[in-house]
Coordinates of C-alpha atoms (C1' of nucleotides) in Angstrom, one line a residue:
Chain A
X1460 CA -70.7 90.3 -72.8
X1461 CA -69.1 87.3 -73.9
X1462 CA -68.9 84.0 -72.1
X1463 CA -65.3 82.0 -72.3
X1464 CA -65.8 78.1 -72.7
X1465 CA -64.3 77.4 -69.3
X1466 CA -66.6 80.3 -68.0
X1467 CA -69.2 78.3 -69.3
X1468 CA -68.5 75.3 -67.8
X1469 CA -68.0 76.9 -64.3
X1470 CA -71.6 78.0 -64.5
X1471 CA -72.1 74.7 -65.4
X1472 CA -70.9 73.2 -62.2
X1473 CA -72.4 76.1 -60.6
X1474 CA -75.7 74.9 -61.8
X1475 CA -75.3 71.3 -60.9
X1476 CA -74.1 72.3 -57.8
X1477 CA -74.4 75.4 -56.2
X1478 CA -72.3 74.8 -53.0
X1479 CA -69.7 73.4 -54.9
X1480 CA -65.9 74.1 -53.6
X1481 CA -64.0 76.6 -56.1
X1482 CA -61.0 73.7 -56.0
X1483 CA -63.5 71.0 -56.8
X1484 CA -64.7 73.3 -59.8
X1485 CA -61.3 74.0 -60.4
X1486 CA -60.4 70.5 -60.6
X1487 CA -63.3 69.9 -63.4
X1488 CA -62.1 72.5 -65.6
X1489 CA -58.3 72.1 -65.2
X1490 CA -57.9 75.6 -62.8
X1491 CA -56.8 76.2 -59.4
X1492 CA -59.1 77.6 -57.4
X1493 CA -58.3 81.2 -57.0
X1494 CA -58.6 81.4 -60.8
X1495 CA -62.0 79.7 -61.1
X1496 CA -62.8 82.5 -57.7
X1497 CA -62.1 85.4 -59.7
X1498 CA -64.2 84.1 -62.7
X1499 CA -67.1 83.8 -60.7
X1500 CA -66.7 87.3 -59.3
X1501 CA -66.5 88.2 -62.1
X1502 CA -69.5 86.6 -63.9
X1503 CA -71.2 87.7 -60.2
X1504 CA -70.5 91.1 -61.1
X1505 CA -71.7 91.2 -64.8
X1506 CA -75.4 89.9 -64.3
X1507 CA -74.4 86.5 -65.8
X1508 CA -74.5 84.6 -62.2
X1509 CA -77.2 86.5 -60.0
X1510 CA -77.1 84.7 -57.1
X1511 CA -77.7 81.1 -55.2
X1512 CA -80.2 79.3 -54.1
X1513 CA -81.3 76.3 -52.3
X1514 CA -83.4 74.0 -54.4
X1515 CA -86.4 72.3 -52.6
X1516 CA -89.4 70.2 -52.8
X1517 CA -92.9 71.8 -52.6
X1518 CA -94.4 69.0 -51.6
X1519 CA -92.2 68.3 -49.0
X1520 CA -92.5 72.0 -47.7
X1521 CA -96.7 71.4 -48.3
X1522 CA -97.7 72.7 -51.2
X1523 CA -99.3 70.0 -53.3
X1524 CA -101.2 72.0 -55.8
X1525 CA -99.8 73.3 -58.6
X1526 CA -100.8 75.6 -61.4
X1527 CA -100.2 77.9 -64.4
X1528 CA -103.2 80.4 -64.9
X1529 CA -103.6 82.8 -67.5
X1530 CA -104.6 86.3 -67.4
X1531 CA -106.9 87.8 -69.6
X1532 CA -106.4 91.7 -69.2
X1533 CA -108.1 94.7 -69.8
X1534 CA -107.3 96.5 -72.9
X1535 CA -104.1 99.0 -71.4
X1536 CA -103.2 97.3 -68.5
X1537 CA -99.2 97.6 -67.9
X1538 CA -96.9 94.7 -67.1
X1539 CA -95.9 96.9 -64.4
X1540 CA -99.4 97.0 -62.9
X1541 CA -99.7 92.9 -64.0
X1542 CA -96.1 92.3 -61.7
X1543 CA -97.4 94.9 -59.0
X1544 CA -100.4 92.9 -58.8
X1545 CA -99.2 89.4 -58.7
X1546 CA -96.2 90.0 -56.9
X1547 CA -98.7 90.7 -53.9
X1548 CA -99.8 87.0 -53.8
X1549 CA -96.7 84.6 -52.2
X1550 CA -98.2 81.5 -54.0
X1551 CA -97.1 82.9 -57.3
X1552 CA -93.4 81.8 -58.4
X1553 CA -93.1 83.1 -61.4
X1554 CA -95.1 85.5 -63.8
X1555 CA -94.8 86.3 -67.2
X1556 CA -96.0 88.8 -69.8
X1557 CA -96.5 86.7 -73.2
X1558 CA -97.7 86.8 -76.9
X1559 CA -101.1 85.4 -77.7
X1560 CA -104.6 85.7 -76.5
X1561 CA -103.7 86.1 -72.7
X1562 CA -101.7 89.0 -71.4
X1563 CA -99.7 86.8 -68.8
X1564 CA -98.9 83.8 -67.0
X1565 CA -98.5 83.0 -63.4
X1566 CA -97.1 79.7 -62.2
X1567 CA -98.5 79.4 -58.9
X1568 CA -98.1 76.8 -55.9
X1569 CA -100.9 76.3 -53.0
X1570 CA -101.1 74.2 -50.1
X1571 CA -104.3 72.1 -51.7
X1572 CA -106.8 72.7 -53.6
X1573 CA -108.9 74.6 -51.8
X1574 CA -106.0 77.1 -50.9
X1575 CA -106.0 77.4 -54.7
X1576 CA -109.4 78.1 -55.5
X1577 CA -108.9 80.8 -52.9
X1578 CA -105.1 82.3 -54.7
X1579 CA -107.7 81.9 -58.4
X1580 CA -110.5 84.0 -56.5
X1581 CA -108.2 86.4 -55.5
X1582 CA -106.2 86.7 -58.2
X1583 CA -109.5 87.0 -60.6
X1584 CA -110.7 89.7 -58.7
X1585 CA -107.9 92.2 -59.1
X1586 CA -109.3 95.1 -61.2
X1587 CA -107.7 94.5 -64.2
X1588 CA -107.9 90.9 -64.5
X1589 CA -111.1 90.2 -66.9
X1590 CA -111.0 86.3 -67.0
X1591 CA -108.3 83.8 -66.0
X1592 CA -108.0 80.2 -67.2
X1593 CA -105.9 77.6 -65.1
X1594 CA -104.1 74.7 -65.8
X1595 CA -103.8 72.3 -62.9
X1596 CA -99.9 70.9 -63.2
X1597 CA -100.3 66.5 -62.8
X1598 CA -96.6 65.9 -62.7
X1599 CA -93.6 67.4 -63.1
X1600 CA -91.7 65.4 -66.2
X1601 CA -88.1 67.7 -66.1
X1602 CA -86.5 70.4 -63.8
X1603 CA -83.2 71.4 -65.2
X1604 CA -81.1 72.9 -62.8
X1605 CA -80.9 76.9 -64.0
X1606 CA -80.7 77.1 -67.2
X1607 CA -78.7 74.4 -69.5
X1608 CA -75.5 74.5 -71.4
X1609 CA -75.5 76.4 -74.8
X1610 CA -76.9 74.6 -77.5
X1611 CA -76.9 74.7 -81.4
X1612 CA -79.3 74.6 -83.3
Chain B
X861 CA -92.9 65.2 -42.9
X862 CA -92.9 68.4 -40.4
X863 CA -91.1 71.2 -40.6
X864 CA -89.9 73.3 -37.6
X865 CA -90.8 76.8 -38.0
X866 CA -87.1 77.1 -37.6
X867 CA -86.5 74.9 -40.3
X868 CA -88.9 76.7 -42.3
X869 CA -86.8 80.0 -41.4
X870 CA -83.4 78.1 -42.8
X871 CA -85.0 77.1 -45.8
X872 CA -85.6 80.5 -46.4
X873 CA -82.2 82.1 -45.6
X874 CA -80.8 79.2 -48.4
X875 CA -83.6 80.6 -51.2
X876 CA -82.4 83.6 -50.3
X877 CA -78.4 83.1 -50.4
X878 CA -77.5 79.0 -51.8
X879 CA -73.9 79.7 -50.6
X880 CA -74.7 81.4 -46.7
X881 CA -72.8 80.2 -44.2
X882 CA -74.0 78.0 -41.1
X883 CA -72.6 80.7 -39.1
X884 CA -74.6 83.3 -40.9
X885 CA -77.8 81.5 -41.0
X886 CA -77.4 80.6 -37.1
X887 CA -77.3 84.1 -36.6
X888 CA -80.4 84.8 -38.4
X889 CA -82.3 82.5 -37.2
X890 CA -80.5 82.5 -33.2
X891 CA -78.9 79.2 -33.9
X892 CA -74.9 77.8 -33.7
X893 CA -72.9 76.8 -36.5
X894 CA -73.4 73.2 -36.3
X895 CA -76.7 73.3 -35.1
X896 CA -78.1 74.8 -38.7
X897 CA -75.8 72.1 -40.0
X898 CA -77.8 69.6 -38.1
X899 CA -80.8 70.5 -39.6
X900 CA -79.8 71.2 -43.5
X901 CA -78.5 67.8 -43.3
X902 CA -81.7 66.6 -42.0
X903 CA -83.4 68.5 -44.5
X904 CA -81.4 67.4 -47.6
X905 CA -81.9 63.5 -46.3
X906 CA -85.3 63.8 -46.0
X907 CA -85.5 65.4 -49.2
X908 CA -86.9 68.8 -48.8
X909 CA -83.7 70.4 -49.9
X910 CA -83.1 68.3 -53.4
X911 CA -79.7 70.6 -53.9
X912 CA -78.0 73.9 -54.6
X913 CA -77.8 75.7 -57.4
X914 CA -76.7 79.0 -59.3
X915 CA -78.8 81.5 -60.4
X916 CA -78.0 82.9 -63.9
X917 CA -79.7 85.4 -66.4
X918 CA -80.4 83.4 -69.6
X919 CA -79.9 86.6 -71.6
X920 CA -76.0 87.1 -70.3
X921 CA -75.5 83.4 -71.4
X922 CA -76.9 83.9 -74.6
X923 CA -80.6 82.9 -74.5
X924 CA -83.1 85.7 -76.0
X925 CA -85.9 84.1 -76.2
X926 CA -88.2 82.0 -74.0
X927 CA -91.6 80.0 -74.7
X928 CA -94.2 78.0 -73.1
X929 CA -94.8 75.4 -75.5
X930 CA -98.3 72.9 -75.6
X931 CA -97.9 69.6 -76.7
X932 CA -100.9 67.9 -77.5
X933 CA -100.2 63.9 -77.8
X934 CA -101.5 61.0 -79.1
X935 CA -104.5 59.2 -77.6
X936 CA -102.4 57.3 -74.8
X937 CA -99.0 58.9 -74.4
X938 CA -97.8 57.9 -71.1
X939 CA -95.8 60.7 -69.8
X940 CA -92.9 58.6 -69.4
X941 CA -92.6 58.9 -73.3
X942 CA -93.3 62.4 -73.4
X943 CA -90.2 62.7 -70.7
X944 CA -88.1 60.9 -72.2
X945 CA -89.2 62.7 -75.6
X946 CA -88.2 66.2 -74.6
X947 CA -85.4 65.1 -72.3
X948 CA -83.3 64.9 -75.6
X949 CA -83.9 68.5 -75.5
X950 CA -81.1 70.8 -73.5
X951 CA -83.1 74.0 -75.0
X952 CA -86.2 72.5 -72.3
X953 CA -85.7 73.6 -68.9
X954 CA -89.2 72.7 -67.4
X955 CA -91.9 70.1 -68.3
X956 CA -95.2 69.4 -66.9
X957 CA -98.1 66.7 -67.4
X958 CA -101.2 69.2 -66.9
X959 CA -105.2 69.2 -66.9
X960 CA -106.8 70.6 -70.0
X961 CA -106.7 70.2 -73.6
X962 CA -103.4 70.0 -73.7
X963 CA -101.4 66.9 -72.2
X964 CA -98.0 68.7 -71.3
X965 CA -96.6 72.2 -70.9
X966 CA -93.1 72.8 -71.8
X967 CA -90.8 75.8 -70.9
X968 CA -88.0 76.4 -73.1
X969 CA -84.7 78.7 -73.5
X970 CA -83.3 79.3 -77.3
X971 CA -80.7 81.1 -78.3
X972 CA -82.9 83.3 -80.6
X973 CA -86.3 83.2 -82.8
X974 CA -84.5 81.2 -85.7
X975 CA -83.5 78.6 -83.1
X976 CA -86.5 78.0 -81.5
X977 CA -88.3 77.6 -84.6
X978 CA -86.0 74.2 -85.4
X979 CA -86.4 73.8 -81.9
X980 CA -90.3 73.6 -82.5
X981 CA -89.7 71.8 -85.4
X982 CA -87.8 69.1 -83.9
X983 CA -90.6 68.8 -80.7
X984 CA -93.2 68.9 -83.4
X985 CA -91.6 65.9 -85.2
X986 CA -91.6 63.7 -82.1
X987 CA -94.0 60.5 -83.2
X988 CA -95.8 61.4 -80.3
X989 CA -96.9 64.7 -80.9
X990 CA -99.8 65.3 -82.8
X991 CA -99.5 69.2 -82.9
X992 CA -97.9 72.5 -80.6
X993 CA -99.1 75.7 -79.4
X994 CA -96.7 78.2 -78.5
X995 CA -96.1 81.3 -76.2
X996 CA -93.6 83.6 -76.2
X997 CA -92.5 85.4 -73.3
X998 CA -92.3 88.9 -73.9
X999 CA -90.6 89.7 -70.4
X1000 CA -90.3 88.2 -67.0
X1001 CA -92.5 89.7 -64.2
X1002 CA -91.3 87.6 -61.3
X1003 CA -88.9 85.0 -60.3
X1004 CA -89.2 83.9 -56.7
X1005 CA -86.0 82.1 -55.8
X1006 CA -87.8 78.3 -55.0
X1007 CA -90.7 78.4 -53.3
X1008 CA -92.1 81.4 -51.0
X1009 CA -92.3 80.3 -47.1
X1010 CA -95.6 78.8 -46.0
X1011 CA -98.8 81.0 -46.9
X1012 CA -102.5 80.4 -45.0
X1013 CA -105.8 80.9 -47.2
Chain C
dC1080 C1' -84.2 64.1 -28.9
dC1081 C1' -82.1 68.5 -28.9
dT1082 C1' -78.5 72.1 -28.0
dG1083 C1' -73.7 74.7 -27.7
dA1084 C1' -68.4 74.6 -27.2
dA1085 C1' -63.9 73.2 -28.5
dA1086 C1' -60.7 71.0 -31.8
dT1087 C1' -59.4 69.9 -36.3
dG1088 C1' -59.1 69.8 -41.3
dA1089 C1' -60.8 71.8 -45.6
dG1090 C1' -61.8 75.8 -48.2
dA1091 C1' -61.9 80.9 -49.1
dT1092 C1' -59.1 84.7 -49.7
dC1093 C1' -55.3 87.7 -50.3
dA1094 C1' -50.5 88.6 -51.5
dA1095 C1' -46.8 88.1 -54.5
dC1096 C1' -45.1 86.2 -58.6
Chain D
dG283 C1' -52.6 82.3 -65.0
dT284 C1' -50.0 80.1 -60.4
dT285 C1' -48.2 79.0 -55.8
dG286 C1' -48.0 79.7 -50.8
dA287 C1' -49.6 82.0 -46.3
dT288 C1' -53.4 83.1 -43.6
dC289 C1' -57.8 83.2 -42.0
dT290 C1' -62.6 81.8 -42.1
dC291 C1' -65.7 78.2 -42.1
dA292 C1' -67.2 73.4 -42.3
dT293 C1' -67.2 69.3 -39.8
dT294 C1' -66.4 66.2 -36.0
dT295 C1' -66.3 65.2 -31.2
dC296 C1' -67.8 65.8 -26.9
dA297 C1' -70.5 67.3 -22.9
dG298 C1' -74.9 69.3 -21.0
dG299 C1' -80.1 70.0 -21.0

DNA sequence: CCTGAAATGAGATCAAC
DNA sequence: GTTGATCTCATTTCAGG
Protein backbone atom coordinates (compact mmCIF):
# COMPACT_ATOMS: atom_id res chain seq x y z
CA UNK A 1 0.00 0.00 0.00
CA UNK A 2 1.11 3.29 -0.79
CA UNK A 3 0.31 6.59 0.81
CA UNK A 4 -0.31 9.79 -1.67
CA UNK A 5 1.21 13.06 -0.15
CA UNK A 6 -2.19 14.70 0.34
CA UNK A 7 -3.24 11.28 1.88
CA UNK A 8 -0.61 11.90 4.11
CA UNK A 9 -1.42 15.10 5.18
CA UNK A 10 -5.17 14.21 5.76
CA UNK A 11 -3.93 11.70 8.33
CA UNK A 12 -2.06 14.47 9.38
CA UNK A 13 -4.98 16.54 10.26
CA UNK A 14 -6.69 13.52 11.30
CA UNK A 15 -4.03 13.19 13.95
CA UNK A 16 -4.02 16.75 15.17
CA UNK A 17 -7.49 16.57 15.17
CA UNK A 18 -9.68 13.80 15.15
CA UNK A 19 -13.12 15.48 14.98
CA UNK A 20 -11.99 17.67 12.35
CA UNK A 21 -14.79 18.57 9.57
CA UNK A 22 -13.86 16.80 6.07
CA UNK A 23 -14.36 20.71 4.49
CA UNK A 24 -11.99 22.08 7.09
CA UNK A 25 -9.46 19.22 6.03
CA UNK A 26 -10.42 19.88 2.72
CA UNK A 27 -9.56 23.42 3.00
CA UNK A 28 -5.90 22.49 4.38
CA UNK A 29 -5.01 20.33 1.62
CA UNK A 30 -6.65 22.27 -1.28
CA UNK A 31 -9.83 19.49 -1.65
CA UNK A 32 -13.47 19.69 -1.35
CA UNK A 33 -14.78 17.75 1.13
CA UNK A 34 -16.42 14.79 -0.62
CA UNK A 35 -12.92 14.17 -2.07
CA UNK A 36 -10.91 14.31 1.24
CA UNK A 37 -14.39 11.78 2.45
CA UNK A 38 -13.62 9.20 0.10
CA UNK A 39 -9.86 9.25 1.02
CA UNK A 40 -10.44 8.57 4.39
CA UNK A 41 -12.72 5.69 3.55
CA UNK A 42 -10.56 4.64 1.85
CA UNK A 43 -7.43 4.79 4.11
CA UNK A 44 -10.36 3.47 6.82
CA UNK A 45 -10.81 0.52 4.71
CA UNK A 46 -7.09 -0.43 4.08
CA UNK A 47 -5.75 -0.61 7.84
CA UNK A 48 -3.98 2.70 7.43
CA UNK A 49 -6.61 4.78 9.62
CA UNK A 50 -8.10 2.13 12.35
CA UNK A 51 -10.23 4.11 14.08
CA UNK A 52 -10.78 7.41 16.51
CA UNK A 53 -10.43 8.18 19.71
CA UNK A 54 -10.84 10.63 22.39
CA UNK A 55 -7.55 11.68 23.90
CA UNK A 56 -7.68 12.20 27.81
CA UNK A 57 -5.83 12.92 30.91
CA UNK A 58 -5.14 10.09 33.37
CA UNK A 59 -4.73 12.19 36.06
CA UNK A 60 -7.66 13.95 35.57
CA UNK A 61 -9.71 10.63 35.15
CA UNK A 62 -7.40 9.40 38.67
CA UNK A 63 -4.88 7.53 37.78
CA UNK A 64 -1.66 9.10 39.08
CA UNK A 65 0.74 6.33 38.97
CA UNK A 66 2.43 5.43 36.15
CA UNK A 67 4.68 2.65 35.00
CA UNK A 68 6.59 0.47 32.47
CA UNK A 69 7.42 -3.04 33.93
CA UNK A 70 9.37 -5.64 32.43
CA UNK A 71 8.64 -9.18 32.18
CA UNK A 72 11.03 -11.76 32.64
CA UNK A 73 9.51 -15.03 31.19
CA UNK A 74 9.93 -18.49 31.43
CA UNK A 75 11.91 -20.21 28.79
CA UNK A 76 8.76 -20.98 25.99
CA UNK A 77 6.25 -18.81 27.00
CA UNK A 78 4.18 -17.43 23.83
CA UNK A 79 3.43 -13.82 23.14
CA UNK A 80 0.03 -15.14 22.88
CA UNK A 81 -0.01 -16.46 26.42
CA UNK A 82 2.10 -12.99 27.47
CA UNK A 83 -1.12 -10.76 25.61
CA UNK A 84 -3.68 -13.38 27.03
CA UNK A 85 -2.26 -12.74 30.28
CA UNK A 86 -1.87 -9.02 30.47
CA UNK A 87 -4.75 -8.23 28.60
CA UNK A 88 -6.74 -9.54 31.74
CA UNK A 89 -5.39 -6.62 33.88
CA UNK A 90 -7.41 -3.06 32.70
CA UNK A 91 -4.37 -0.99 34.19
CA UNK A 92 -2.26 -2.18 31.42
CA UNK A 93 -2.36 0.24 28.12
CA UNK A 94 -0.10 -1.19 26.12
CA UNK A 95 2.22 -4.39 26.03
CA UNK A 96 4.91 -5.34 24.00
CA UNK A 97 7.01 -8.36 23.08
CA UNK A 98 10.81 -6.96 22.73
CA UNK A 99 14.46 -7.92 22.02
CA UNK A 100 16.80 -8.00 24.99
CA UNK A 101 16.94 -9.63 28.36
CA UNK A 102 13.13 -9.17 29.13
CA UNK A 103 10.42 -10.96 27.11
CA UNK A 104 7.97 -7.90 27.28
CA UNK A 105 6.86 -4.67 28.36
CA UNK A 106 3.69 -3.42 29.79
CA UNK A 107 2.94 0.28 30.24
CA UNK A 108 0.57 0.29 32.97
CA UNK A 109 -1.52 3.15 34.73
CA UNK A 110 -2.97 2.83 38.52
CA UNK A 111 -4.98 4.89 40.65
CA UNK A 112 -1.83 5.43 43.30
CA UNK A 113 0.68 3.71 44.40
CA UNK A 114 -0.66 1.32 46.34
CA UNK A 115 -3.17 0.28 43.47
CA UNK A 116 0.10 -0.36 41.74
CA UNK A 117 1.89 -2.47 44.04
CA UNK A 118 -1.28 -4.50 43.93
CA UNK A 119 -1.48 -4.55 39.48
CA UNK A 120 2.92 -5.54 40.11
CA UNK A 121 1.70 -8.35 42.65
CA UNK A 122 -0.65 -9.59 40.32
CA UNK A 123 0.99 -9.33 37.41
CA UNK A 124 4.18 -11.16 39.02
CA UNK A 125 2.24 -13.84 40.02
CA UNK A 126 0.92 -15.10 36.78
CA UNK A 127 2.55 -18.53 36.07
CA UNK A 128 4.83 -17.65 33.59
CA UNK A 129 6.14 -14.50 34.74
CA UNK A 130 9.60 -15.28 36.61
CA UNK A 131 10.66 -11.75 37.68
CA UNK A 132 9.40 -8.29 36.67
CA UNK A 133 11.28 -4.97 37.04
CA UNK A 134 9.31 -1.57 37.01
CA UNK A 135 10.10 1.74 36.15
CA UNK A 136 7.98 4.29 37.86
CA UNK A 137 7.12 7.07 34.96
CA UNK A 138 8.08 10.98 36.88
CA UNK A 139 6.77 13.06 34.03
CA UNK A 140 5.63 12.84 30.78
CA UNK A 141 8.19 15.10 28.47
CA UNK A 142 6.20 14.41 24.79
CA UNK A 143 2.85 12.81 23.60
CA UNK A 144 2.70 13.09 19.84
CA UNK A 145 -0.62 12.76 18.67
CA UNK A 146 -0.73 9.09 16.70
CA UNK A 147 2.02 8.63 15.06
CA UNK A 148 4.05 11.69 13.23
CA UNK A 149 4.58 12.64 9.73
CA UNK A 150 7.10 10.64 7.62
CA UNK A 151 10.52 11.42 8.18
CA UNK A 152 13.97 10.97 6.45
CA UNK A 153 16.61 9.85 7.65
CA UNK B 1 -12.07 17.13 39.76
CA UNK B 2 -15.12 14.45 39.88
CA UNK B 3 -16.32 12.59 37.31
CA UNK B 4 -19.97 11.41 36.99
CA UNK B 5 -20.20 7.79 36.49
CA UNK B 6 -22.05 9.04 33.46
CA UNK B 7 -19.26 11.03 32.50
CA UNK B 8 -17.09 8.27 33.02
CA UNK B 9 -19.47 6.18 30.60
CA UNK B 10 -18.98 9.10 27.77
CA UNK B 11 -15.46 9.04 28.05
CA UNK B 12 -15.57 5.65 27.22
CA UNK B 13 -17.95 5.61 24.21
CA UNK B 14 -15.19 8.57 22.78
CA UNK B 15 -12.05 5.85 23.45
CA UNK B 16 -14.06 3.75 21.80
CA UNK B 17 -15.30 5.72 18.62
CA UNK B 18 -13.34 9.68 18.52
CA UNK B 19 -15.96 10.65 15.84
CA UNK B 20 -19.59 9.17 17.71
CA UNK B 21 -22.18 11.29 17.51
CA UNK B 22 -23.95 13.06 20.62
CA UNK B 23 -26.91 11.36 19.45
CA UNK B 24 -25.26 8.06 19.55
CA UNK B 25 -23.53 8.41 22.72
CA UNK B 26 -26.92 9.74 24.39
CA UNK B 27 -28.31 6.68 23.37
CA UNK B 28 -25.79 4.66 25.00
CA UNK B 29 -25.57 6.11 27.90
CA UNK B 30 -29.79 7.24 28.17
CA UNK B 31 -28.91 10.78 27.56
CA UNK B 32 -30.17 13.68 24.66
CA UNK B 33 -28.14 15.07 22.04
CA UNK B 34 -27.24 18.20 23.74
CA UNK B 35 -27.13 16.91 27.02
CA UNK B 36 -23.80 14.60 26.13
CA UNK B 37 -22.79 17.89 24.45
CA UNK B 38 -23.01 19.55 27.81
CA UNK B 39 -20.84 17.35 29.34
CA UNK B 40 -17.94 16.77 26.59
CA UNK B 41 -17.71 20.45 26.68
CA UNK B 42 -17.36 20.41 30.28
CA UNK B 43 -14.96 17.71 30.03
CA UNK B 44 -12.68 19.21 27.31
CA UNK B 45 -12.71 22.65 29.54
CA UNK B 46 -11.76 21.09 32.52
CA UNK B 47 -9.20 19.27 30.70
CA UNK B 48 -9.94 15.62 31.01
CA UNK B 49 -10.58 15.30 27.33
CA UNK B 50 -7.10 17.05 25.97
CA UNK B 51 -8.53 16.32 22.16
CA UNK B 52 -9.38 13.90 19.41
CA UNK B 53 -7.38 12.09 17.37
CA UNK B 54 -6.99 9.33 14.60
CA UNK B 55 -5.84 6.09 15.11
CA UNK B 56 -3.43 4.78 12.42
CA UNK B 57 -1.18 1.57 12.02
CA UNK B 58 2.43 2.82 11.78
CA UNK B 59 3.19 -0.14 9.47
CA UNK B 60 0.53 1.11 6.62
CA UNK B 61 2.26 4.54 6.87
CA UNK B 62 5.51 3.24 6.51
CA UNK B 63 7.08 2.68 10.00
CA UNK B 64 8.54 -0.98 10.51
CA UNK B 65 10.22 -0.67 13.30
CA UNK B 66 9.62 0.47 16.89
CA UNK B 67 11.99 0.98 20.06
CA UNK B 68 12.05 1.93 23.54
CA UNK B 69 15.15 3.80 23.85
CA UNK B 70 17.16 4.61 27.53
CA UNK B 71 18.80 7.67 27.79
CA UNK B 72 21.08 8.01 30.48
CA UNK B 73 22.11 11.91 31.01
CA UNK B 74 24.52 13.87 32.43
CA UNK B 75 24.71 14.51 36.27
CA UNK B 76 21.99 17.39 36.30
CA UNK B 77 19.94 17.32 33.12
CA UNK B 78 16.76 18.99 33.82
CA UNK B 79 14.15 17.42 31.90
CA UNK B 80 13.29 20.48 30.24
CA UNK B 81 16.62 19.96 28.23
CA UNK B 82 16.03 16.48 27.68
CA UNK B 83 12.42 17.68 26.14
CA UNK B 84 13.48 19.95 24.25
CA UNK B 85 16.40 17.63 23.15
CA UNK B 86 14.26 14.94 21.59
CA UNK B 87 11.44 17.23 20.60
CA UNK B 88 13.63 17.91 17.43
CA UNK B 89 12.85 14.41 16.92
CA UNK B 90 9.41 13.58 14.66
CA UNK B 91 10.67 9.73 14.71
CA UNK B 92 9.82 10.16 18.99
CA UNK B 93 6.31 9.67 19.59
CA UNK B 94 6.53 9.28 23.49
CA UNK B 95 9.01 10.46 26.24
CA UNK B 96 9.13 9.97 29.82
CA UNK B 97 11.30 11.18 32.92
CA UNK B 98 11.37 7.81 34.98
CA UNK B 99 12.84 6.19 38.28
CA UNK B 100 15.84 3.97 37.91
CA UNK B 101 19.15 3.98 36.29
CA UNK B 102 18.04 5.52 33.57
CA UNK B 103 16.80 9.26 33.50
CA UNK B 104 14.31 9.04 30.48
CA UNK B 105 12.48 6.43 28.43
CA UNK B 106 11.91 7.22 24.89
CA UNK B 107 9.44 5.42 22.37
CA UNK B 108 10.25 5.80 18.87
CA UNK B 109 8.73 5.00 15.18
CA UNK B 110 11.52 4.57 12.15
CA UNK B 111 10.94 3.91 8.99
CA UNK B 112 13.23 0.77 9.13
CA UNK B 113 16.47 -0.73 11.07
CA UNK B 114 18.88 1.58 8.85
CA UNK B 115 16.88 4.62 10.01
CA UNK B 116 16.74 4.06 13.40
CA UNK B 117 20.30 3.41 13.67
CA UNK B 118 20.96 7.39 12.48
CA UNK B 119 18.09 7.97 14.48
CA UNK B 120 20.16 6.50 17.52
CA UNK B 121 23.03 8.10 16.39
CA UNK B 122 21.71 11.47 16.30
CA UNK B 123 19.89 10.93 20.08
CA UNK B 124 23.22 9.54 21.13
CA UNK B 125 25.05 12.73 19.94
CA UNK B 126 22.81 15.08 21.93
CA UNK B 127 25.55 16.97 24.55
CA UNK B 128 23.40 15.66 27.02
CA UNK B 129 23.45 12.16 26.64
CA UNK B 130 26.08 10.30 28.03
CA UNK B 131 25.04 6.87 26.49
CA UNK B 132 21.62 4.71 25.16
CA UNK B 133 20.08 1.46 25.66
CA UNK B 134 17.78 0.19 23.26
CA UNK B 135 14.68 -2.22 22.78
CA UNK B 136 13.16 -3.26 19.97
CA UNK B 137 9.71 -4.19 19.69
CA UNK B 138 9.25 -7.34 18.15
CA UNK B 139 5.27 -7.12 17.98
CA UNK B 140 2.58 -5.30 19.73
CA UNK B 141 0.47 -7.26 22.32
CA UNK B 142 -2.01 -4.60 23.28
CA UNK B 143 -3.07 -1.11 22.49
CA UNK B 144 -5.91 0.15 24.65
CA UNK B 145 -7.48 3.14 22.99
CA UNK B 146 -6.51 5.99 26.08
CA UNK B 147 -7.01 4.94 29.20
CA UNK B 148 -9.27 1.85 30.41
CA UNK B 149 -12.38 3.15 32.67
CA UNK B 150 -11.78 3.35 36.34
CA UNK B 151 -10.43 -0.05 37.93
CA UNK B 152 -10.57 -0.76 42.16
CA UNK B 153 -7.58 -2.79 43.74
C1' DC C 1 -27.47 22.99 38.96
C1' DC C 2 -29.38 19.77 35.79
C1' DT C 3 -32.49 17.98 31.98
C1' DG C 4 -35.17 17.54 27.28
C1' DA C 5 -37.56 19.84 23.06
C1' DA C 6 -37.65 22.71 19.17
C1' DA C 7 -35.37 25.66 15.71
C1' DT C 8 -31.50 26.79 12.98
C1' DG C 9 -27.14 26.42 10.60
C1' DA C 10 -23.24 23.56 9.50
C1' DG C 11 -21.51 19.25 7.92
C1' DA C 12 -22.03 14.47 6.01
C1' DT C 13 -23.48 12.01 2.21
C1' DC C 14 -25.14 10.74 -2.25
C1' DA C 15 -26.04 11.65 -7.07
C1' DA C 16 -24.55 13.30 -11.32
C1' DC C 17 -21.10 15.29 -13.96
C1' DG D 1 -11.63 15.27 -9.19
C1' DT D 2 -16.05 18.80 -8.70
C1' DT D 3 -20.64 20.94 -7.84
C1' DG D 4 -25.26 20.85 -6.02
C1' DA D 5 -29.32 18.60 -3.49
C1' DT D 6 -30.61 16.38 0.59
C1' DC D 7 -30.48 14.70 5.00
C1' DT D 8 -28.26 14.08 9.41
C1' DC D 9 -26.15 16.13 13.10
C1' DA D 10 -24.21 19.91 15.86
C1' DT D 11 -25.43 23.86 18.20
C1' DT D 12 -28.24 27.38 20.23
C1' DT D 13 -32.28 28.82 22.57
C1' DC D 14 -35.79 28.09 25.49
C1' DA D 15 -38.71 26.10 29.05
C1' DG D 16 -39.32 22.73 32.92
C1' DG D 17 -37.57 19.97 37.05
Amino acid sequence: MRLDPLDERIVACLLDDGRASFAEIGAKVGLSAPAVKRRVDKLRQNGAITGFTAKVDPRALGWTTEAYVELYCQGKTSPTTIKAGVAKFPEVVTAYTVTGDADAIVHLLAADMKHFESVLERIGAEPYVIRTKSVLVLSQLLDRPGYASPAES
